[in-house]
Amino acid sequence: MSLLELRQLNKHFGGLHVTNSVDLTLQAGEIHCLIGPNGAGKSTLFRLILGEHHPGSGDILFAGENITALKSFARIHRGLSVKFQVPGVFKGLSVRQNLEIALQSRHRGAELEAEIGRLLTFLGLQSEQAQIAGNLSHGQKQWLEIGMAVSLKPRLLLLDEPTAGMSPEETHMTGEMVQRLNADGMTVLAIEHDMAFVRQVAHRVTVLHLGQVFAQGSIDEIVADERVAAIYLGQAHA
Amino acid sequence: MTGFLAIFRRLEGPQTVGRGPAFWGLFALVLAAALAYPLFSDGYTVGNTVYFFVWVFIALSLCLIWGYGGSLSFGQTAFFGIAGYGYGVLTINFGSAYGFTLLALVIAVAIAALFAVLLGYFMFFGRIAGVFLGIVTLAVTLMLERFMAQTAGPEWHIGSARLNGFNGMSAMPPLTIPWPGEPIVLFADIGLYYLVLGLLVFVYLALRILMNSSFGNVIVAIRENPERAEMLGYDIRKYQLITFVIGAALAGLSGVLYTVWGQYITPSSMGMTAAALPLIWVAVGGRSDLTSTVIGTLVVLAAFQALTIYGSQYALVFMGVLLVLTVLIAPNGLVLGVMNWLGRIAARFTQRAG
Ligand SMILES: Nc1ncnc2c1ncn2[C@@H]1O[C@H](COP(=O)(O)OP(=O)(O)OP(=O)(O)O)[C@@H](O)[C@H]1O
Ligand SMILES: [Mg+2]
């Protein structure tokens, strides 16, 4: 069953064609990685899926429903959730309060406390719970925001560069976190530059280049694809 | 007993400074002193204290919208004026019999809130935020002032209430409580004092509960990061609008009480200076905390008045200096800075004791 379906999605910023007739289908239960050079339009695709940007043309279907015209918060209620590229935690509030704000619409009282505790354990942030989120390390902020996104129990979790700024060990731990969530039934679409992470978690990989779907397949197929290597090399020369 | 404790717990939380028996003990002491004070003072001084209290409501409205909500509004004085004039028009037309003045207070506050619903809907659902919100609210305030200032002619009246342009509206009846035999008139001394003090305590406690509730959590979340708040599924426009309307009602309450206190209201109560002063009180006190806002407002007002004796120009300069000092020394507010410092000392003390 397909959970998310993008049909002929187009988006222009002035003269820039950032999303060019993108077709993408996500199967329920898969971990799908979206890769591509800087400026390929990956984050913009997320913003289209979330309703922060509106496509010039095309449709977005989620669990069979056309959500193209829905407001962002309504899409969240349908079962979407996101961790942004730049960590979007509530900087001036404590770690605990960050999680409380994420959890409070589904849990109350003692149950809320228990859920916060469970999430703190899952994220390995128990000893940081009283800290102001703005003082966390970059990696911890990433985890906190992943935790907030996950706390909504989404059907589809969007992760924009979840391991940016993490050490190889932390990256690996994040990969395991994602796999555990996936094992519990969460579908994941992750933008990532870290190939070790992609290799660790991805069931399928889509390469985006100049706003277009450039290639799609397993990680081995993508790595073996000379055209893909060429666009990354081209980026390196530019 | 457990119900009582439950309410007490809801008064405390990460959004408000002050918790535990020490804080509430001090609160009770201050309240007792405030209740006893008129018995040891004269009518004029008590009336002057009422005047200070009146302004605290508009300061709290700014604390809510700006300090907690993150939207700098210059529109609070507009709601102040609308409600003040509203009370005047209503009571001059319908008098004070049968407790109508109390109803007029409620209606006038409701008119200000209704106006905020319209303005807020346009702003928040039109996604006007940040600096632009400040500009729009300031424009509305100054437009109202201009408009009221040119209503001097006799053609400007609502029923029997003349608007009177820059001279303002006066001689509206004070708040009057119907009573068998003789109605109780709350002149601007002891009678009004207890009413305003009661309202102040009620509003302060209610706002503490509101800000420490899940609603308050969302409000500060929007201040910290509106995009993240929306992506947790909150329709932030609704939360912003509700906060704005509550703030407008509080500013309106200030306006009515001010009008009742002096039995007059003029367009300059919506002017530039009137719009700027509450910002200074709240910034100096500590905009992101209710208690700091209350204390800061009362202290700065008292200092301002004391200095006005030597000339109002000095007092205004003093306010400017105070604001600059705050920005340099304690950007989150001087009173809040001191309270946090006291809190840390108390924590160290209890640690050592325990
Ligand atoms: N709001 C905007 N207005 C105008 N141009 C934009 C906007 N957002 C993104 N762009 C441009 O669109 C292109 C794609 O940006 P996007 O952020 O989607 O890339 P990306 O693939 O996520 O890149 P990165 O890997 O660096 O995060 C870039 O050229 C960017 O400058
Ligand atoms: Mg990006």
XYZ file of C-alpha atoms and ligand atoms in Angstrom:
624
model
C 0.000 0.000 0.000
C 1.351 3.445 -0.852
C 1.303 5.897 2.060
C 2.536 9.024 0.302
C 2.202 9.806 -3.340
C 3.552 12.915 -5.059
C 2.128 13.427 -8.542
C 3.766 15.758 -11.036
C 4.698 18.234 -8.325
C 6.049 21.595 -9.527
C 7.360 24.568 -7.592
C 9.061 27.724 -8.826
C 10.897 30.364 -6.794
C 10.879 33.221 -9.282
C 12.737 31.847 -12.291
C 14.136 28.910 -10.333
C 12.403 25.591 -11.005
C 13.107 24.002 -7.590
C 10.696 21.111 -7.910
C 10.359 19.829 -11.437
C 7.501 17.414 -12.151
C 8.377 15.205 -9.199
C 6.675 11.820 -8.963
C 7.445 9.876 -5.822
C 5.629 7.040 -4.115
C 6.381 5.821 -0.603
C 5.240 2.380 0.493
C 3.827 2.066 3.996
C 6.474 0.611 6.273
C 9.568 1.532 4.288
C 12.557 3.647 5.198
C 13.199 5.802 2.186
C 16.203 8.066 1.846
C 16.284 11.168 -0.293
C 19.742 12.221 -1.385
C 21.132 14.772 -3.792
C 23.639 17.607 -4.028
C 23.172 20.875 -2.113
C 20.391 22.939 -3.571
C 18.786 19.961 -5.298
C 15.434 20.881 -3.782
C 15.188 18.240 -1.068
C 14.125 20.517 1.784
C 11.736 22.307 -0.526
C 10.072 18.976 -1.297
C 9.553 18.484 2.456
C 8.012 21.924 2.760
C 5.632 21.082 -0.062
C 4.643 17.830 1.638
C 4.093 19.738 4.918
C 2.126 22.577 3.378
C 4.608 25.329 4.226
C 5.006 25.890 0.507
C 2.273 25.341 -2.020
C 3.012 23.688 -5.342
C 2.390 25.537 -8.586
C 0.854 22.352 -9.900
C 0.580 18.709 -8.958
C -0.985 16.707 -6.148
C 0.035 15.287 -2.805
C -1.802 12.196 -1.630
C -1.457 10.876 1.897
C -3.030 7.528 2.762
C -5.212 7.921 -0.307
C -6.447 11.399 0.605
C -5.549 14.458 -1.464
C -3.988 16.803 1.100
C -2.620 19.388 -1.364
C -4.924 22.139 -0.084
C -4.744 21.331 3.641
C -3.096 23.649 6.166
C 0.096 22.424 7.825
C -1.417 21.653 11.225
C -4.186 19.666 9.564
C -1.593 17.548 7.739
C 0.083 16.888 11.080
C -3.274 15.681 12.413
C -3.478 13.256 9.462
C -0.253 11.605 10.603
C 2.687 13.569 9.229
C 5.548 14.786 11.394
C 8.902 16.425 10.744
C 12.338 17.169 12.066
C 13.674 20.224 10.252
C 17.130 20.646 8.737
C 17.992 23.444 11.174
C 17.020 22.052 14.588
C 13.662 23.598 15.479
C 13.546 23.076 19.203
C 12.085 25.657 21.586
C 15.448 27.144 22.527
C 14.446 29.116 25.602
C 12.531 26.252 27.247
C 13.774 23.209 29.120
C 14.178 19.852 27.398
C 11.349 18.497 29.484
C 9.037 21.360 28.507
C 9.882 20.842 24.841
C 8.663 17.270 25.117
C 5.659 18.244 27.218
C 4.503 20.664 24.530
C 4.825 17.943 21.919
C 2.991 15.352 24.029
C 0.329 17.348 25.857
C -2.327 17.183 23.172
C -2.452 13.377 23.393
C -1.696 12.789 27.087
C -2.680 14.336 30.429
C -1.593 14.172 34.061
C 0.286 11.090 35.235
C 0.125 9.543 31.785
C 1.826 12.644 30.350
C 4.599 12.384 32.945
C 5.109 8.714 32.089
C 5.280 9.462 28.354
C 7.821 12.241 28.904
C 9.940 9.846 30.960
C 9.712 7.140 28.301
C 10.718 9.559 25.548
C 13.637 10.942 27.599
C 14.904 7.388 27.992
C 14.446 6.615 24.306
C 16.450 9.721 23.402
C 19.066 9.238 26.108
C 18.382 12.718 27.437
C 17.281 11.907 31.029
C 20.131 13.802 32.653
C 19.544 16.811 30.371
C 15.812 17.131 31.066
C 16.112 20.307 33.162
C 18.545 21.978 30.778
C 17.519 24.820 28.491
C 17.232 23.319 25.011
C 19.306 26.115 23.510
C 22.307 24.938 25.549
C 22.288 21.382 24.197
C 24.947 20.178 21.772
C 23.945 20.147 18.120
C 23.511 16.374 18.158
C 21.358 16.490 21.301
C 19.157 19.147 19.718
C 18.703 16.855 16.735
C 17.631 14.027 19.034
C 15.319 16.254 21.013
C 13.585 17.384 17.869
C 13.376 13.828 16.563
C 11.787 12.989 19.904
C 9.236 15.768 19.534
C 8.429 14.637 16.007
C 8.124 11.009 17.066
C 5.947 11.824 20.063
C 3.065 12.594 17.708
C 3.100 8.900 16.737
C 3.076 9.823 13.051
C 2.387 7.382 10.241
C 5.057 9.137 8.192
C 8.114 10.688 9.777
C 10.061 13.223 7.708
C 13.676 13.711 8.779
C 15.723 16.463 7.158
C 19.402 15.655 7.725
C 18.913 13.996 11.135
C 22.597 13.222 11.635
C 24.131 16.549 10.604
C 26.771 17.541 13.156
C 26.879 14.076 14.757
C 29.924 11.900 15.323
C 30.007 8.502 13.534
C 28.878 6.797 16.772
C 26.017 9.221 17.259
C 25.062 8.795 13.613
C 24.945 5.046 14.086
C 22.795 5.419 17.216
C 20.426 7.656 15.284
C 20.232 4.974 12.595
C 19.256 2.414 15.229
C 16.666 4.804 16.611
C 15.123 5.135 13.162
C 15.143 1.375 12.686
C 13.412 0.837 16.014
C 10.707 3.323 15.073
C 10.325 1.643 11.713
C 10.023 -1.764 13.379
C 7.090 -0.307 15.330
C 5.402 0.498 12.019
C 6.507 4.046 11.273
C 7.232 4.914 7.642
C 10.279 7.160 7.322
C 11.445 9.559 4.631
C 14.899 10.899 5.445
C 17.047 13.450 3.655
C 20.672 12.567 4.333
C 24.131 13.343 3.057
C 25.816 10.765 5.301
C 26.133 7.640 3.151
C 26.950 5.434 6.119
C 23.572 6.328 7.591
C 21.809 5.757 4.254
C 23.491 2.360 3.925
C 22.518 1.478 7.489
C 18.809 2.241 7.261
C 17.520 2.774 3.706
C 15.270 0.235 2.039
C 15.146 2.438 -1.036
C 16.918 5.584 -2.159
C 15.797 8.420 -4.404
C 18.298 10.856 -5.886
C 17.052 14.376 -6.474
C 18.996 16.629 -8.833
C 18.027 20.116 -10.022
C 14.532 19.541 -8.689
C 14.025 16.296 -10.613
C 13.968 12.651 -9.633
C 17.304 11.601 -11.085
C 17.555 7.978 -9.994
C 15.846 5.509 -7.689
C 16.778 2.099 -6.337
C 18.549 0.210 -3.577
C 21.644 1.794 -2.060
C 23.880 -0.622 -4.003
C 22.225 0.279 -7.293
C 22.591 3.990 -6.542
C 26.220 3.732 -5.535
C 26.975 1.714 -8.681
C 25.265 4.309 -10.898
C 27.941 6.331 -12.683
C 25.547 9.145 -13.565
C 24.872 9.682 -9.837
C 28.568 9.770 -9.078
C 28.937 12.321 -11.871
C 26.449 14.812 -10.414
C 28.152 14.668 -7.030
C 31.551 15.115 -8.705
C 30.153 17.956 -10.775
C 29.049 19.542 -7.504
C 32.551 19.102 -6.098
C 34.079 20.844 -9.101
C 31.586 23.705 -9.078
C -8.155 19.782 50.813
C -6.765 17.867 47.831
C -8.826 20.076 45.537
C -7.287 23.107 47.182
C -3.804 21.674 46.714
C -4.569 20.875 43.075
C -5.437 24.516 42.417
C -2.264 25.571 44.183
C -0.213 23.304 41.971
C -1.752 24.840 38.871
C -0.578 28.276 40.023
C 3.029 27.154 39.715
C 5.101 26.049 36.780
C 7.999 26.832 34.510
C 6.224 29.869 33.051
C 6.035 31.844 36.288
C 8.679 32.789 38.824
C 7.843 32.098 42.460
C 6.785 28.799 43.965
C 6.546 26.936 47.218
C 5.571 27.957 50.749
C 8.132 30.784 50.941
C 6.719 32.552 47.910
C 3.075 32.075 48.818
C 3.766 33.053 52.429
C 5.244 36.313 51.170
C 2.302 36.700 48.810
C -0.126 36.336 51.726
C 1.813 38.903 53.756
C 1.801 41.434 50.918
C -1.902 40.831 50.353
C -2.654 41.293 54.057
C -0.677 44.536 54.067
C -2.550 45.708 50.971
C -5.882 44.913 52.619
C -5.006 46.686 55.858
C -3.273 49.677 54.312
C -6.305 51.947 53.667
C -7.184 51.787 57.355
C -3.925 53.573 58.152
C -3.929 56.023 55.309
C -5.918 58.974 53.981
C -8.361 59.018 51.082
C -6.088 60.933 48.761
C -3.168 58.515 49.126
C -5.456 55.528 48.750
C -6.909 57.065 45.602
C -3.409 57.527 44.251
C -2.650 53.870 44.910
C -5.788 52.919 42.999
C -4.402 54.943 40.100
C -1.229 52.810 40.155
C -3.217 49.578 40.345
C -5.321 50.622 37.361
C -2.273 50.579 35.095
C -1.190 47.126 36.160
C -3.934 45.530 34.051
C -2.650 47.036 30.815
C 0.888 46.054 31.830
C -0.289 42.470 32.358
C -1.976 42.520 28.961
C 1.333 43.444 27.374
C 3.138 40.821 29.441
C 0.738 38.226 28.038
C 0.867 39.255 24.382
C 4.477 40.397 24.166
C 6.350 38.677 26.979
C 4.705 35.276 26.711
C 3.324 35.408 23.183
C 6.235 37.173 21.515
C 4.098 39.658 19.571
C 4.972 43.278 20.339
C 1.650 45.133 20.288
C 1.299 48.897 20.452
C -2.451 48.416 20.317
C -3.102 47.965 24.021
C -3.760 51.673 24.449
C -6.330 51.487 21.657
C -8.283 48.879 23.623
C -7.765 50.988 26.747
C -9.332 53.964 24.998
C -12.171 52.064 23.349
C -13.275 50.581 26.650
C -12.809 53.866 28.502
C -14.915 55.809 26.020
C -17.331 52.895 25.853
C -17.958 53.104 29.576
C -18.411 56.863 29.321
C -20.922 56.689 26.485
C -22.931 53.934 28.150
C -23.165 55.444 31.610
C -23.723 59.032 30.461
C -26.661 57.764 28.427
C -28.138 55.234 30.821
C -27.050 56.497 34.228
C -26.018 54.466 37.223
C -29.292 53.100 38.587
C -29.911 49.355 39.117
C -26.181 48.614 39.069
C -25.930 49.590 35.418
C -22.386 50.934 35.849
C -21.170 47.410 36.619
C -22.892 46.121 33.500
C -21.384 49.034 31.540
C -17.941 47.973 32.754
C -18.516 44.483 31.393
C -19.979 45.731 28.094
C -17.143 48.224 27.574
C -14.540 45.506 28.127
C -16.494 43.249 25.759
C -16.479 45.948 23.066
C -12.686 46.215 23.319
C -12.420 42.426 23.111
C -14.718 42.335 20.081
C -12.602 44.953 18.367
C -9.562 42.763 19.114
C -11.313 39.785 17.534
C -11.701 41.714 14.269
C -8.222 43.250 14.271
C -6.590 40.039 15.487
C -8.374 37.907 12.922
C -7.117 40.166 10.158
C -3.564 40.102 11.522
C -3.070 36.517 12.623
C -5.056 34.781 9.910
C -3.324 37.106 7.435
C -0.041 35.901 8.960
C 1.093 39.380 9.941
C 3.842 38.945 12.527
C 6.934 40.498 14.052
C 7.660 44.099 13.215
C 4.598 44.347 10.969
C 2.312 43.473 13.834
C 3.857 46.331 15.793
C 3.331 48.707 12.892
C -0.285 47.725 12.292
C -1.227 47.992 15.970
C 0.546 51.343 16.325
C -1.246 52.649 13.226
C -4.612 51.600 14.648
C -3.846 53.302 17.962
C -2.751 56.584 16.395
C -5.691 56.560 13.973
C -8.085 56.245 16.893
C -6.344 59.080 18.712
C -6.523 61.323 15.607
C -10.138 60.439 15.101
C -11.183 61.152 18.673
C -9.148 64.379 18.695
C -11.265 65.898 15.909
C -14.615 65.201 17.548
C -14.845 68.572 19.300
C -17.951 69.768 17.432
C -21.459 69.269 18.825
C -22.291 67.011 15.874
C -20.005 64.358 17.444
C -22.141 62.687 20.069
C -23.546 59.276 20.835
C -26.942 59.804 22.407
C -26.446 62.418 25.068
C -22.692 61.758 25.379
C -20.581 64.432 23.649
C -17.163 63.151 22.493
C -15.574 66.594 22.987
C -12.424 66.145 20.901
C -9.177 66.823 22.703
C -10.941 67.976 25.839
C -12.155 64.459 26.294
C -15.256 63.076 27.914
C -15.954 63.668 31.552
C -18.526 63.484 34.338
C -19.486 59.876 33.751
C -20.891 58.317 36.926
C -18.526 56.294 39.127
C -19.117 52.587 39.675
C -22.199 52.154 41.830
C -23.329 49.017 43.623
C -27.101 48.819 44.103
C -27.961 48.428 47.790
C -31.280 48.413 49.630
C -31.720 51.901 51.010
C -28.791 53.728 49.508
C -26.610 52.526 46.595
C -22.887 52.288 47.362
C -20.905 54.689 45.185
C -17.291 53.647 44.675
C -15.468 56.966 44.642
C -11.790 56.981 43.875
C -10.688 56.122 47.374
C -11.331 53.222 49.734
C -14.381 51.799 47.970
C -12.760 51.635 44.554
C -9.505 50.483 46.171
C -10.957 47.212 47.409
C -12.724 46.512 44.129
C -9.590 47.131 42.064
C -7.379 45.193 44.479
C -9.804 42.273 44.272
C -9.766 42.380 40.478
C -5.993 42.597 40.474
C -5.525 39.541 42.671
C -8.089 37.625 40.632
C -6.494 38.530 37.283
C -2.986 37.793 38.557
C -3.910 34.341 39.842
C -6.029 33.530 36.797
C -3.170 34.456 34.471
C -0.781 32.307 36.495
C -3.097 29.343 36.031
C -3.540 30.126 32.331
C 0.163 30.479 31.608
C 1.075 27.289 33.452
C -1.626 25.315 31.642
C -1.182 23.481 28.366
C -2.571 26.608 26.662
C 0.263 28.665 28.146
C 2.746 26.057 26.944
C 1.562 26.560 23.379
C 1.748 30.349 23.724
C 5.417 30.303 24.727
C 6.101 27.625 22.118
C 4.793 30.034 19.459
C 7.080 32.741 20.850
C 10.085 30.406 20.714
C 9.441 28.912 17.286
C 6.086 29.348 15.519
C 6.973 26.941 12.715
C 7.821 24.152 15.139
C 4.643 24.820 17.113
C 2.531 24.522 13.973
C 4.370 21.343 12.979
C 3.331 19.807 16.279
C -0.216 20.169 15.056
C -1.241 23.428 16.725
C -3.271 25.926 14.733
C -1.122 28.775 15.984
C -3.387 31.456 14.511
C -6.145 30.458 16.925
C -3.861 30.527 19.940
C -2.477 33.924 18.938
C -5.951 35.327 18.411
C -7.244 34.079 21.776
C -4.203 35.534 23.563
C -4.650 38.826 21.761
C -8.313 39.025 22.757
C -7.605 38.217 26.412
C -4.915 40.903 26.347
C -7.329 43.387 24.801
C -9.901 42.670 27.502
C -7.304 43.342 30.202
C -6.231 46.591 28.519
C -9.918 47.469 28.246
C -10.384 46.790 31.945
C -7.532 49.193 32.605
C -9.289 51.780 30.432
C -12.628 51.463 32.208
C -11.050 51.606 35.654
C -9.019 54.636 34.627
C -12.162 56.362 33.385
C -14.020 55.430 36.546
C -11.161 56.598 38.715
C -10.792 60.089 37.270
C -14.266 60.342 35.739
C -12.727 61.467 32.482
C -10.971 60.116 29.420
C -9.187 61.958 26.620
C -7.728 61.010 23.216
C -4.204 61.438 24.578
C -4.780 58.228 26.535
C -4.368 56.594 23.113
C -1.418 58.705 21.980
C 2.189 57.849 21.363
C 3.376 58.473 24.933
C 0.501 56.494 26.356
C 1.395 53.608 24.051
C 5.093 53.712 24.937
C 4.897 53.936 28.735
C 3.433 50.468 29.402
C 6.147 49.008 27.170
C 8.755 50.565 29.450
C 7.142 49.328 32.667
C 6.880 45.820 31.322
C 10.379 45.766 29.813
C 11.931 47.106 33.011
C 9.987 44.702 35.205
C 10.411 41.568 33.130
C 8.011 40.980 30.295
C 8.115 37.203 30.427
C 6.945 36.932 34.027
C 3.665 38.037 35.603
C 5.023 38.817 39.066
C 7.953 40.808 37.688
C 5.548 42.770 35.525
C 3.311 43.673 38.455
C 6.190 44.705 40.703
C 8.049 46.505 37.918
C 4.979 48.488 36.907
C 4.175 49.628 40.447
C 7.769 50.566 41.236
C 8.385 52.457 37.996
C 5.033 54.267 38.273
C 5.789 55.349 41.822
C 9.288 56.507 40.854
C 7.873 58.347 37.849
C 5.353 60.158 39.996
C 7.939 61.039 42.618
C 10.140 62.564 39.924
C 7.271 64.427 38.275
C 7.261 66.690 41.326
C 10.547 68.048 40.019
C 9.160 68.387 36.496
C 7.710 65.883 34.055
C 10.541 66.333 31.567
C 12.985 64.827 34.092
C 10.648 61.952 34.711
C 10.484 61.133 31.003
C 14.266 61.303 30.690
C 14.494 59.020 33.707
C 12.231 56.516 31.970
C 14.461 56.580 28.909
C 17.575 56.027 31.015
C 15.866 53.210 32.883
C 14.964 51.497 29.625
C 18.521 51.770 28.292
C 19.915 50.439 31.582
C 17.534 47.517 31.436
C 18.526 46.648 27.884
C 22.204 46.821 28.834
C 22.181 45.159 32.262
C 19.211 42.821 32.339
C 17.589 42.484 28.916
C 14.891 40.247 30.364
C 13.941 42.827 32.983
C 15.468 44.246 36.144
C 12.885 42.880 38.562
C 13.007 39.460 36.922
C 16.799 39.523 37.176
C 16.616 40.271 40.901
C 13.939 37.618 41.470
C 15.975 34.948 39.681
C 18.996 35.954 41.739
C 16.989 35.662 44.970
C 15.689 32.310 43.775
C 19.217 31.026 43.265
C 20.256 32.199 46.732
C 17.231 30.559 48.298
C 17.997 27.332 46.447
C 21.579 27.334 47.702
C 20.313 28.033 51.213
C 17.857 25.140 51.261
C 20.499 22.883 49.731
C 22.903 23.667 52.511
C 20.202 23.283 55.143
C 19.015 19.979 53.675
N 12.060 30.406 0.155
C 12.879 30.354 -0.903
N 12.901 31.370 -1.793
C 13.731 31.341 -2.866
N 14.571 30.332 -3.140
C 14.598 29.296 -2.294
C 13.765 29.246 -1.133
N 14.010 28.101 -0.473
C 14.954 27.459 -1.187
N 15.307 28.161 -2.282
C 16.265 27.749 -3.291
O 15.801 26.549 -3.846
C 16.885 25.659 -4.093
C 16.639 24.365 -3.373
O 16.735 24.594 -1.982
P 16.539 23.428 -0.915
O 16.703 24.023 0.438
O 15.282 22.715 -1.191
O 17.782 22.499 -1.262
P 18.307 21.210 -0.521
O 18.318 20.128 -1.529
O 17.575 20.963 0.731
O 19.809 21.640 -0.208
P 20.727 21.313 1.070
O 21.273 19.947 0.863
O 21.803 22.348 0.998
O 19.907 21.442 2.282
C 18.131 26.373 -3.653
O 18.746 26.932 -4.800
C 17.633 27.439 -2.721
O 18.480 28.561 -2.770
Mg 18.017 21.052 2.703
